[in-house]
mmCIF file of C-alpha atoms and ligand atoms in Angstrom:
data_model
loop_
_atom_site.group_PDB
_atom_site.id
_atom_site.type_symbol
_atom_site.label_atom_id
_atom_site.label_comp_id
_atom_site.label_asym_id
_atom_site.label_seq_id
_atom_site.Cartn_x
_atom_site.Cartn_y
_atom_site.Cartn_z
ATOM 1 C CA MET A 1 -4.444 3.385 25.997
ATOM 2 C CA PRO A 2 -2.724 4.848 22.896
ATOM 3 C CA ARG A 3 -5.020 6.192 20.197
ATOM 4 C CA ALA A 4 -4.551 5.983 16.435
ATOM 5 C CA LEU A 5 -6.369 7.457 13.454
ATOM 6 C CA ILE A 6 -6.017 5.593 10.149
ATOM 7 C CA THR A 7 -7.012 7.040 6.778
ATOM 8 C CA GLY A 8 -7.616 4.395 4.126
ATOM 9 C CA VAL A 9 -8.772 2.025 6.848
ATOM 10 C CA THR A 10 -10.907 0.009 4.429
ATOM 11 C CA GLY A 11 -7.968 -0.724 2.127
ATOM 12 C CA GLN A 12 -5.602 -3.691 2.362
ATOM 13 C CA ASP A 13 -3.038 -1.968 4.589
ATOM 14 C CA GLY A 14 -5.631 -0.206 6.713
ATOM 15 C CA MET A 15 -7.209 -3.528 7.523
ATOM 16 C CA TYR A 16 -3.952 -5.225 8.508
ATOM 17 C CA LEU A 17 -2.782 -2.178 10.453
ATOM 18 C CA SER A 18 -6.057 -1.837 12.359
ATOM 19 C CA ARG A 19 -5.805 -5.429 13.579
ATOM 20 C CA LEU A 20 -2.136 -4.965 14.508
ATOM 21 C CA LEU A 21 -2.857 -1.822 16.547
ATOM 22 C CA LEU A 22 -5.895 -3.387 18.228
ATOM 23 C CA SER A 23 -3.725 -6.348 19.233
ATOM 24 C CA LYS A 24 -1.304 -3.884 20.823
ATOM 25 C CA GLY A 25 -4.075 -2.324 22.911
ATOM 26 C CA TYR A 26 -4.695 0.794 20.822
ATOM 27 C CA GLU A 27 -8.014 2.499 20.452
ATOM 28 C CA VAL A 28 -8.333 2.662 16.668
ATOM 29 C CA PHE A 29 -10.296 5.219 14.665
ATOM 30 C CA GLY A 30 -10.756 4.814 10.939
ATOM 31 C CA LEU A 31 -11.536 7.672 8.576
ATOM 32 C CA VAL A 32 -14.199 6.625 6.086
ATOM 33 C CA ARG A 33 -15.582 8.653 3.231
ATOM 34 C CA GLY A 34 -19.178 9.432 2.457
ATOM 35 C CA GLN A 35 -22.583 8.248 3.417
ATOM 36 C CA ASN A 36 -23.538 4.570 3.133
ATOM 37 C CA ASN A 37 -20.070 3.650 1.954
ATOM 38 C CA PRO A 38 -20.302 -0.102 1.240
ATOM 39 C CA LYS A 39 -16.756 -0.535 2.530
ATOM 40 C CA LEU A 40 -18.066 0.263 6.017
ATOM 41 C CA ASP A 41 -19.476 -3.260 6.216
ATOM 42 C CA VAL A 42 -16.090 -4.666 5.269
ATOM 43 C CA ILE A 43 -14.228 -2.968 8.098
ATOM 44 C CA ARG A 44 -17.026 -3.688 10.592
ATOM 45 C CA ALA A 45 -16.823 -7.392 9.795
ATOM 46 C CA TRP A 46 -13.014 -7.437 9.844
ATOM 47 C CA ALA A 47 -12.400 -5.435 13.020
ATOM 48 C CA PRO A 48 -15.622 -4.450 14.781
ATOM 49 C CA GLU A 49 -13.694 -2.518 17.448
ATOM 50 C CA VAL A 50 -12.522 0.081 14.924
ATOM 51 C CA ARG A 51 -14.421 3.319 15.503
ATOM 52 C CA VAL A 52 -15.502 4.887 12.273
ATOM 53 C CA VAL A 53 -15.153 8.641 11.748
ATOM 54 C CA THR A 54 -16.481 10.170 8.555
ATOM 55 C CA GLY A 55 -14.246 12.509 6.616
ATOM 56 C CA ASP A 56 -12.458 13.052 3.364
ATOM 57 C CA LEU A 57 -8.823 13.857 2.572
ATOM 58 C CA LEU A 58 -10.103 16.547 0.200
ATOM 59 C CA ASP A 59 -11.993 18.336 2.995
ATOM 60 C CA GLN A 60 -9.643 19.767 5.571
ATOM 61 C CA SER A 61 -12.401 20.799 7.972
ATOM 62 C CA SER A 62 -13.560 17.183 8.095
ATOM 63 C CA LEU A 63 -10.000 16.168 8.993
ATOM 64 C CA LEU A 64 -9.893 18.673 11.818
ATOM 65 C CA ARG A 65 -13.175 17.302 13.097
ATOM 66 C CA ALA A 66 -11.859 13.738 12.842
ATOM 67 C CA LEU A 67 -8.791 14.735 14.881
ATOM 68 C CA ASP A 68 -11.033 16.326 17.503
ATOM 69 C CA VAL A 69 -13.040 13.112 17.804
ATOM 70 C CA ALA A 70 -10.132 10.662 17.705
ATOM 71 C CA ARG A 71 -7.611 12.741 19.706
ATOM 72 C CA PRO A 72 -4.898 10.487 18.247
ATOM 73 C CA ASP A 73 -1.347 9.958 19.405
ATOM 74 C CA GLU A 74 -0.576 8.567 15.958
ATOM 75 C CA VAL A 75 -2.016 9.238 12.495
ATOM 76 C CA TYR A 76 -1.392 6.766 9.664
ATOM 77 C CA ASN A 77 -2.134 8.311 6.281
ATOM 78 C CA LEU A 78 -2.858 5.316 4.074
ATOM 79 C CA GLY A 79 -5.756 6.864 2.155
ATOM 80 C CA ALA A 80 -5.039 7.439 -1.526
ATOM 81 C CA ILE A 81 -6.055 6.651 -5.049
ATOM 82 C CA SER A 82 -3.546 3.851 -5.292
ATOM 83 C CA PHE A 83 -3.933 2.139 -8.646
ATOM 84 C CA VAL A 84 -1.216 3.298 -11.058
ATOM 85 C CA ALA A 85 -3.099 2.376 -14.251
ATOM 86 C CA TYR A 86 -6.187 4.333 -13.112
ATOM 87 C CA SER A 87 -4.061 7.372 -12.310
ATOM 88 C CA TRP A 88 -3.397 8.013 -16.020
ATOM 89 C CA ASP A 89 -7.097 8.458 -16.739
ATOM 90 C CA ASN A 90 -7.785 10.422 -13.556
ATOM 91 C CA ALA A 91 -4.600 12.397 -13.161
ATOM 92 C CA GLN A 92 -6.058 15.488 -11.470
ATOM 93 C CA LEU A 93 -8.167 13.536 -9.012
ATOM 94 C CA THR A 94 -5.159 11.359 -8.179
ATOM 95 C CA SER A 95 -3.035 14.471 -7.628
ATOM 96 C CA GLN A 96 -5.655 15.938 -5.334
ATOM 97 C CA VAL A 97 -6.275 12.869 -3.181
ATOM 98 C CA THR A 98 -2.880 11.165 -3.238
ATOM 99 C CA GLY A 99 -0.841 14.395 -3.259
ATOM 100 C CA LEU A 100 -2.760 17.341 -1.822
ATOM 101 C CA GLY A 101 -4.578 15.029 0.604
ATOM 102 C CA VAL A 102 -1.267 14.609 2.442
ATOM 103 C CA LEU A 103 -0.886 18.372 2.817
ATOM 104 C CA ASN A 104 -4.475 18.632 4.054
ATOM 105 C CA MET A 105 -3.793 16.090 6.778
ATOM 106 C CA LEU A 106 -0.409 17.531 7.769
ATOM 107 C CA GLU A 107 -1.880 21.008 8.009
ATOM 108 C CA ALA A 108 -4.882 19.736 9.957
ATOM 109 C CA ILE A 109 -2.534 18.097 12.462
ATOM 110 C CA ARG A 110 -0.488 21.289 12.749
ATOM 111 C CA LEU A 111 -3.621 23.339 13.459
ATOM 112 C CA TYR A 112 -5.031 20.737 15.830
ATOM 113 C CA ALA A 113 -1.804 20.422 17.826
ATOM 114 C CA HIS A 114 -0.950 24.128 17.673
ATOM 115 C CA ASP A 115 0.931 24.280 20.934
ATOM 116 C CA ASP A 116 3.090 21.249 20.237
ATOM 117 C CA ALA A 117 3.251 19.978 16.655
ATOM 118 C CA SER A 118 5.192 16.878 17.694
ATOM 119 C CA LYS A 119 2.469 15.553 19.986
ATOM 120 C CA VAL A 120 0.768 13.717 17.111
ATOM 121 C CA ARG A 121 3.058 11.300 15.319
ATOM 122 C CA PHE A 122 2.425 11.008 11.587
ATOM 123 C CA TYR A 123 3.063 8.208 9.109
ATOM 124 C CA GLN A 124 2.937 8.870 5.376
ATOM 125 C CA ALA A 125 2.495 5.956 2.986
ATOM 126 C CA SER A 126 5.139 6.753 0.386
ATOM 127 C CA SER A 127 5.753 4.338 -2.439
ATOM 128 C CA SER A 128 8.440 2.643 -4.493
ATOM 129 C CA GLU A 129 6.578 3.977 -7.554
ATOM 130 C CA MET A 130 8.398 7.252 -6.749
ATOM 131 C CA PHE A 131 11.586 5.614 -8.080
ATOM 132 C CA GLY A 132 9.966 4.997 -11.484
ATOM 133 C CA ARG A 133 12.779 5.076 -14.021
ATOM 134 C CA VAL A 134 15.207 3.823 -11.452
ATOM 135 C CA GLN A 135 18.431 5.761 -11.063
ATOM 136 C CA GLU A 136 20.161 3.217 -8.840
ATOM 137 C CA VAL A 137 19.848 -0.530 -8.143
ATOM 138 C CA PRO A 138 18.790 -1.375 -5.489
ATOM 139 C CA GLN A 139 16.786 1.691 -4.504
ATOM 140 C CA ARG A 140 17.351 3.250 -1.089
ATOM 141 C CA GLU A 141 16.200 6.338 0.839
ATOM 142 C CA THR A 142 18.702 8.574 -0.954
ATOM 143 C CA THR A 143 18.052 7.368 -4.518
ATOM 144 C CA LEU A 144 16.962 10.137 -6.892
ATOM 145 C CA LEU A 145 13.204 10.019 -7.459
ATOM 146 C CA TRP A 146 11.959 9.776 -11.056
ATOM 147 C CA PRO A 147 8.240 8.978 -10.976
ATOM 148 C CA ARG A 148 6.662 7.571 -14.126
ATOM 149 C CA SER A 149 2.926 8.004 -13.542
ATOM 150 C CA PRO A 150 0.513 10.606 -12.131
ATOM 151 C CA TYR A 151 0.290 8.357 -9.078
ATOM 152 C CA GLY A 152 4.076 8.369 -8.646
ATOM 153 C CA VAL A 153 4.248 12.165 -9.052
ATOM 154 C CA ALA A 154 1.504 12.651 -6.445
ATOM 155 C CA LYS A 155 3.331 10.359 -4.016
ATOM 156 C CA VAL A 156 6.541 12.373 -4.472
ATOM 157 C CA TYR A 157 4.622 15.512 -3.516
ATOM 158 C CA GLY A 158 3.283 13.852 -0.359
ATOM 159 C CA HIS A 159 6.719 12.504 0.495
ATOM 160 C CA TYR A 160 8.471 15.863 0.310
ATOM 161 C CA MET A 161 5.608 17.628 2.067
ATOM 162 C CA THR A 162 5.982 15.173 4.955
ATOM 163 C CA ILE A 163 9.719 15.880 5.137
ATOM 164 C CA ASN A 164 9.017 19.620 5.015
ATOM 165 C CA TYR A 165 6.554 19.515 7.892
ATOM 166 C CA ARG A 166 9.107 17.562 9.893
ATOM 167 C CA GLU A 167 11.882 20.046 9.151
ATOM 168 C CA SER A 168 9.776 23.219 9.353
ATOM 169 C CA TYR A 169 7.498 22.554 12.308
ATOM 170 C CA GLY A 170 9.343 19.836 14.215
ATOM 171 C CA MET A 171 6.583 17.355 13.544
ATOM 172 C CA HIS A 172 7.250 13.681 14.230
ATOM 173 C CA ALA A 173 6.442 12.856 10.605
ATOM 174 C CA SER A 174 7.873 9.719 9.008
ATOM 175 C CA SER A 175 7.590 8.437 5.506
ATOM 176 C CA GLY A 176 7.667 4.734 4.656
ATOM 177 C CA ILE A 177 8.806 4.081 1.095
ATOM 178 C CA LEU A 178 7.042 0.772 0.792
ATOM 179 C CA PHE A 179 7.689 -1.508 -2.138
ATOM 180 C CA ASN A 180 4.756 -3.510 -3.529
ATOM 181 C CA HIS A 181 3.045 -5.463 -0.786
ATOM 182 C CA GLU A 182 0.294 -7.931 -1.375
ATOM 183 C CA SER A 183 -2.061 -10.269 0.451
ATOM 184 C CA PRO A 184 -5.386 -12.039 -0.019
ATOM 185 C CA LEU A 185 -6.942 -8.620 0.713
ATOM 186 C CA ARG A 186 -5.264 -6.948 -2.268
ATOM 187 C CA GLY A 187 -7.709 -5.336 -4.712
ATOM 188 C CA PRO A 188 -8.438 -7.504 -7.770
ATOM 189 C CA GLU A 189 -7.142 -4.803 -10.164
ATOM 190 C CA PHE A 190 -3.526 -5.334 -9.040
ATOM 191 C CA VAL A 191 -1.605 -7.929 -11.011
ATOM 192 C CA THR A 192 -0.908 -10.325 -8.127
ATOM 193 C CA ARG A 193 -4.532 -10.648 -7.068
ATOM 194 C CA LYS A 194 -5.746 -10.597 -10.657
ATOM 195 C CA ILE A 195 -3.559 -13.633 -11.309
ATOM 196 C CA SER A 196 -4.311 -15.489 -8.051
ATOM 197 C CA ARG A 197 -8.040 -15.108 -8.639
ATOM 198 C CA ALA A 198 -7.819 -16.166 -12.287
ATOM 199 C CA VAL A 199 -5.623 -19.169 -11.456
ATOM 200 C CA ALA A 200 -8.107 -20.310 -8.804
ATOM 201 C CA ARG A 201 -11.000 -19.940 -11.237
ATOM 202 C CA ILE A 202 -9.155 -21.667 -14.087
ATOM 203 C CA SER A 203 -8.265 -24.630 -11.871
ATOM 204 C CA LEU A 204 -11.925 -24.898 -10.799
ATOM 205 C CA GLY A 205 -13.080 -24.802 -14.426
ATOM 206 C CA LEU A 206 -14.832 -21.433 -13.956
ATOM 207 C CA GLN A 207 -12.848 -19.597 -16.643
ATOM 208 C CA ASP A 208 -10.330 -20.490 -19.299
ATOM 209 C CA ARG A 209 -7.843 -17.669 -19.561
ATOM 210 C CA VAL A 210 -6.627 -14.373 -18.152
ATOM 211 C CA SER A 211 -5.687 -11.207 -20.069
ATOM 212 C CA LEU A 212 -2.582 -9.410 -18.873
ATOM 213 C CA GLY A 213 -0.166 -6.655 -19.939
ATOM 214 C CA ASN A 214 3.605 -6.597 -19.522
ATOM 215 C CA LEU A 215 4.824 -9.930 -18.128
ATOM 216 C CA ASP A 216 8.448 -8.794 -17.949
ATOM 217 C CA ALA A 217 7.939 -6.026 -15.377
ATOM 218 C CA LYS A 218 9.837 -6.833 -12.193
ATOM 219 C CA ARG A 219 8.694 -5.998 -8.701
ATOM 220 C CA ASP A 220 9.949 -6.441 -5.148
ATOM 221 C CA TRP A 221 6.821 -8.044 -3.694
ATOM 222 C CA GLY A 222 6.341 -8.544 0.049
ATOM 223 C CA PHE A 223 3.471 -9.457 2.371
ATOM 224 C CA ALA A 224 1.274 -6.567 3.543
ATOM 225 C CA GLY A 225 0.977 -8.033 7.052
ATOM 226 C CA ASP A 226 4.745 -7.637 7.490
ATOM 227 C CA TYR A 227 4.779 -4.119 6.066
ATOM 228 C CA VAL A 228 2.224 -2.599 8.455
ATOM 229 C CA ASP A 229 4.471 -3.696 11.314
ATOM 230 C CA ALA A 230 7.229 -1.521 9.817
ATOM 231 C CA MET A 231 4.829 1.457 9.796
ATOM 232 C CA TRP A 232 4.131 1.039 13.492
ATOM 233 C CA ARG A 233 7.833 0.636 14.295
ATOM 234 C CA MET A 234 8.621 3.933 12.535
ATOM 235 C CA LEU A 235 6.307 5.842 14.851
ATOM 236 C CA GLN A 236 7.884 4.287 17.962
ATOM 237 C CA GLN A 237 11.314 5.825 17.176
ATOM 238 C CA ASP A 238 12.540 8.866 19.105
ATOM 239 C CA GLU A 239 13.284 10.656 15.836
ATOM 240 C CA ALA A 240 11.092 10.648 12.750
ATOM 241 C CA SER A 241 12.743 9.617 9.497
ATOM 242 C CA ASP A 242 12.235 7.982 6.083
ATOM 243 C CA TYR A 243 12.615 4.265 5.517
ATOM 244 C CA VAL A 244 12.600 1.930 2.546
ATOM 245 C CA VAL A 245 10.606 -1.218 3.304
ATOM 246 C CA SER A 246 11.207 -4.074 0.876
ATOM 247 C CA THR A 247 12.258 -7.712 0.655
ATOM 248 C CA GLY A 248 15.391 -7.034 -1.415
ATOM 249 C CA GLU A 249 14.332 -9.599 -4.049
ATOM 250 C CA THR A 250 12.816 -8.869 -7.430
ATOM 251 C CA HIS A 251 10.670 -11.161 -9.565
ATOM 252 C CA PRO A 252 9.042 -10.748 -12.986
ATOM 253 C CA VAL A 253 5.251 -11.053 -13.374
ATOM 254 C CA ARG A 254 6.032 -14.200 -15.387
ATOM 255 C CA GLU A 255 7.516 -15.892 -12.314
ATOM 256 C CA TYR A 256 4.454 -15.048 -10.245
ATOM 257 C CA LEU A 257 2.385 -16.753 -12.962
ATOM 258 C CA ASP A 258 4.638 -19.787 -12.953
ATOM 259 C CA ILE A 259 4.423 -20.328 -9.187
ATOM 260 C CA ALA A 260 0.678 -19.648 -9.075
ATOM 261 C CA PHE A 261 -0.227 -22.050 -11.895
ATOM 262 C CA ASN A 262 2.150 -24.750 -10.680
ATOM 263 C CA HIS A 263 0.543 -24.548 -7.253
ATOM 264 C CA VAL A 264 -2.730 -25.794 -8.780
ATOM 265 C CA GLY A 265 -0.952 -28.423 -10.897
ATOM 266 C CA ILE A 266 -0.891 -26.545 -14.219
ATOM 267 C CA SER A 267 2.609 -26.361 -15.716
ATOM 268 C CA ASP A 268 1.760 -25.469 -19.338
ATOM 269 C CA TRP A 269 0.140 -22.216 -18.277
ATOM 270 C CA GLU A 270 1.017 -20.108 -21.347
ATOM 271 C CA LYS A 271 -2.120 -21.315 -23.128
ATOM 272 C CA HIS A 272 -4.232 -19.736 -20.363
ATOM 273 C CA VAL A 273 -2.547 -16.323 -20.605
ATOM 274 C CA HIS A 274 -3.531 -13.797 -23.232
ATOM 275 C CA GLN A 275 -1.461 -10.645 -23.676
ATOM 276 C CA ASP A 276 -3.720 -7.672 -24.194
ATOM 277 C CA PRO A 277 -2.318 -4.210 -25.068
ATOM 278 C CA GLN A 278 -5.096 -2.538 -23.055
ATOM 279 C CA PHE A 279 -3.184 -3.551 -19.911
ATOM 280 C CA LEU A 280 0.054 -1.918 -21.049
ATOM 281 C CA ARG A 281 0.807 1.506 -19.539
ATOM 282 C CA PRO A 282 1.821 4.763 -21.242
ATOM 283 C CA ALA A 283 5.090 4.546 -19.278
ATOM 284 C CA GLU A 284 6.262 1.539 -17.353
ATOM 285 C CA VAL A 285 8.321 1.008 -14.229
ATOM 286 C CA ASP A 286 10.444 -1.900 -15.427
ATOM 287 C CA LEU A 287 12.353 -2.894 -12.347
ATOM 288 C CA LEU A 288 11.981 -2.294 -8.637
ATOM 289 C CA ILE A 289 14.208 -3.741 -5.939
ATOM 290 C CA GLY A 290 14.623 -2.120 -2.564
ATOM 291 C CA ASP A 291 17.469 -1.894 -0.084
ATOM 292 C CA SER A 292 15.802 -1.902 3.337
ATOM 293 C CA ALA A 293 19.036 -2.025 5.370
ATOM 294 C CA LYS A 294 18.081 1.125 7.314
ATOM 295 C CA ALA A 295 14.684 -0.291 8.354
ATOM 296 C CA ARG A 296 16.268 -3.598 9.290
ATOM 297 C CA GLU A 297 18.988 -1.963 11.381
ATOM 298 C CA GLN A 298 17.109 0.903 13.009
ATOM 299 C CA LEU A 299 13.641 -0.620 13.331
ATOM 300 C CA GLY A 300 14.671 -4.245 13.819
ATOM 301 C CA TRP A 301 12.243 -5.107 11.026
ATOM 302 C CA THR A 302 12.455 -8.161 8.775
ATOM 303 C CA PRO A 303 9.962 -9.636 6.324
ATOM 304 C CA SER A 304 8.668 -13.063 7.341
ATOM 305 C CA VAL A 305 6.916 -14.310 4.187
ATOM 306 C CA SER A 306 8.870 -15.524 1.130
ATOM 307 C CA PHE A 307 7.777 -14.764 -2.427
ATOM 308 C CA LYS A 308 6.703 -18.362 -3.070
ATOM 309 C CA HIS A 309 4.725 -18.503 0.165
ATOM 310 C CA LEU A 310 3.041 -15.184 -0.668
ATOM 311 C CA VAL A 311 1.933 -16.387 -4.113
ATOM 312 C CA GLU A 312 0.636 -19.671 -2.724
ATOM 313 C CA MET A 313 -1.175 -17.942 0.159
ATOM 314 C CA MET A 314 -2.987 -15.698 -2.343
ATOM 315 C CA VAL A 315 -3.945 -18.585 -4.638
ATOM 316 C CA ASP A 316 -5.178 -20.675 -1.678
ATOM 317 C CA ALA A 317 -7.317 -17.785 -0.401
ATOM 318 C CA ASP A 318 -8.879 -17.348 -3.846
ATOM 319 C CA LEU A 319 -9.482 -21.085 -4.160
ATOM 320 C CA ASP A 320 -11.430 -20.878 -0.893
ATOM 321 C CA ARG A 321 -13.419 -17.897 -2.098
ATOM 322 C CA GLU A 322 -14.194 -19.323 -5.536
ATOM 323 C CA LYS A 323 -15.048 -22.888 -4.533
ATOM 324 C CA PRO A 324 -18.742 -23.508 -4.960
ATOM 325 C CA ASN A 325 -20.533 -23.878 -1.608
ATOM 326 C CA VAL A 326 -21.628 -27.464 -1.164
HETATM 327 P P1 GDP B 401 2.048 -1.277 -9.334
HETATM 328 O O1 GDP B 401 3.484 -1.673 -9.243
HETATM 329 O O2 GDP B 401 1.596 -0.457 -8.164
HETATM 330 O O3 GDP B 401 1.683 -0.653 -10.630
HETATM 331 O O4 GDP B 401 1.216 -2.665 -9.159
HETATM 332 P P2 GDP B 401 0.376 -3.545 -10.204
HETATM 333 O O5 GDP B 401 0.096 -4.839 -9.515
HETATM 334 O O6 GDP B 401 -0.801 -2.799 -10.741
HETATM 335 O O7 GDP B 401 1.381 -3.778 -11.429
HETATM 336 C C1 GDP B 401 2.623 -4.419 -11.256
HETATM 337 C C2 GDP B 401 3.246 -4.673 -12.618
HETATM 338 O O8 GDP B 401 2.505 -5.677 -13.308
HETATM 339 C C3 GDP B 401 3.246 -3.439 -13.534
HETATM 340 O O9 GDP B 401 4.529 -3.320 -14.120
HETATM 341 C C4 GDP B 401 2.209 -3.768 -14.592
HETATM 342 O O10 GDP B 401 2.497 -3.201 -15.866
HETATM 343 C C5 GDP B 401 2.339 -5.286 -14.671
HETATM 344 N N1 GDP B 401 1.144 -5.933 -15.228
HETATM 345 C C6 GDP B 401 1.125 -6.803 -16.276
HETATM 346 N N2 GDP B 401 -0.127 -7.150 -16.587
HETATM 347 C C7 GDP B 401 -0.941 -6.495 -15.714
HETATM 348 C C8 GDP B 401 -2.361 -6.454 -15.541
HETATM 349 O O11 GDP B 401 -3.134 -7.099 -16.254
HETATM 350 N N3 GDP B 401 -2.824 -5.665 -14.513
HETATM 351 C C9 GDP B 401 -1.983 -4.963 -13.702
HETATM 352 N N4 GDP B 401 -2.489 -4.233 -12.696
HETATM 353 N N5 GDP B 401 -0.649 -4.957 -13.867
HETATM 354 C C10 GDP B 401 -0.131 -5.713 -14.858
#
């Protein structure tokens, strides 16, 4: 039975990945922070077979202990402070967790597997936010990185550290440059879920409007369930490498709004949307669109959920959640 350790197991991707690995017969260990973490209940309800190990990306000795307990064949490092807007107000903490946390885990694996650094395969959750002020359209593995937020800068650090451990110690360390990926499990602070939840509530008469920032930002949005499959595929390759994972389509926030509101029968949605400068960012990533040809060719990966289907799936899930129980 293969064994996997997932950091960030209580987040959107951790939850989808844990179910995927369990379905493939893995024994899955999830690193969870702190005592009485309320997210523990979430993962227990979602995938009771996941074995919880306590630890923190900021505490390398706890990572070594977690490796000793889990004895993993594969480590998926999904744990991070992942909300770009928050990273401006908490830049040092974001750098420590999202950036240095990667080094802590890589070094823990190197110490744990001292005789053979390649015996534990490692996945690093890199991000399209690393492209920031994009230097090429579409963005691919070789595109120059130009991050535009403390979060993006921290992810660049983790990305290059992963490549360095691969090149320096022969570790099987891969980095997935994942473009935005969403689902009904997405945190409500991200724009897709913020909109799907508001649209559900507006259509049920529970609220009247939603306050948003830049509606012209464009993202390459895919379905998280598809993207965790790409992570797993990366670690099954003979050679570790870096892969862009994206749909290859880009859509403005405005179009997400249009599909979401139309799905609940509201076409004149502008009157429900208030633009509030508090949701604008000090620097914006205007356009992201990924070229995932390498992942498609080498990993045999393809996304299965269209943009329209994704939006409607998220609105339907929020309608279910928000409907009063009768
Ligand atoms: P990100 O790409 O990781 O930053 O994902 P987000 O979902 O947080 O943001 C995607 C885009 O939506 C960014 O360009 C934001 O500026 C834009 N956006 C517009 N209004 C909002 C809002 O109210 N909340 C968030 N989170 N993003 C917004």
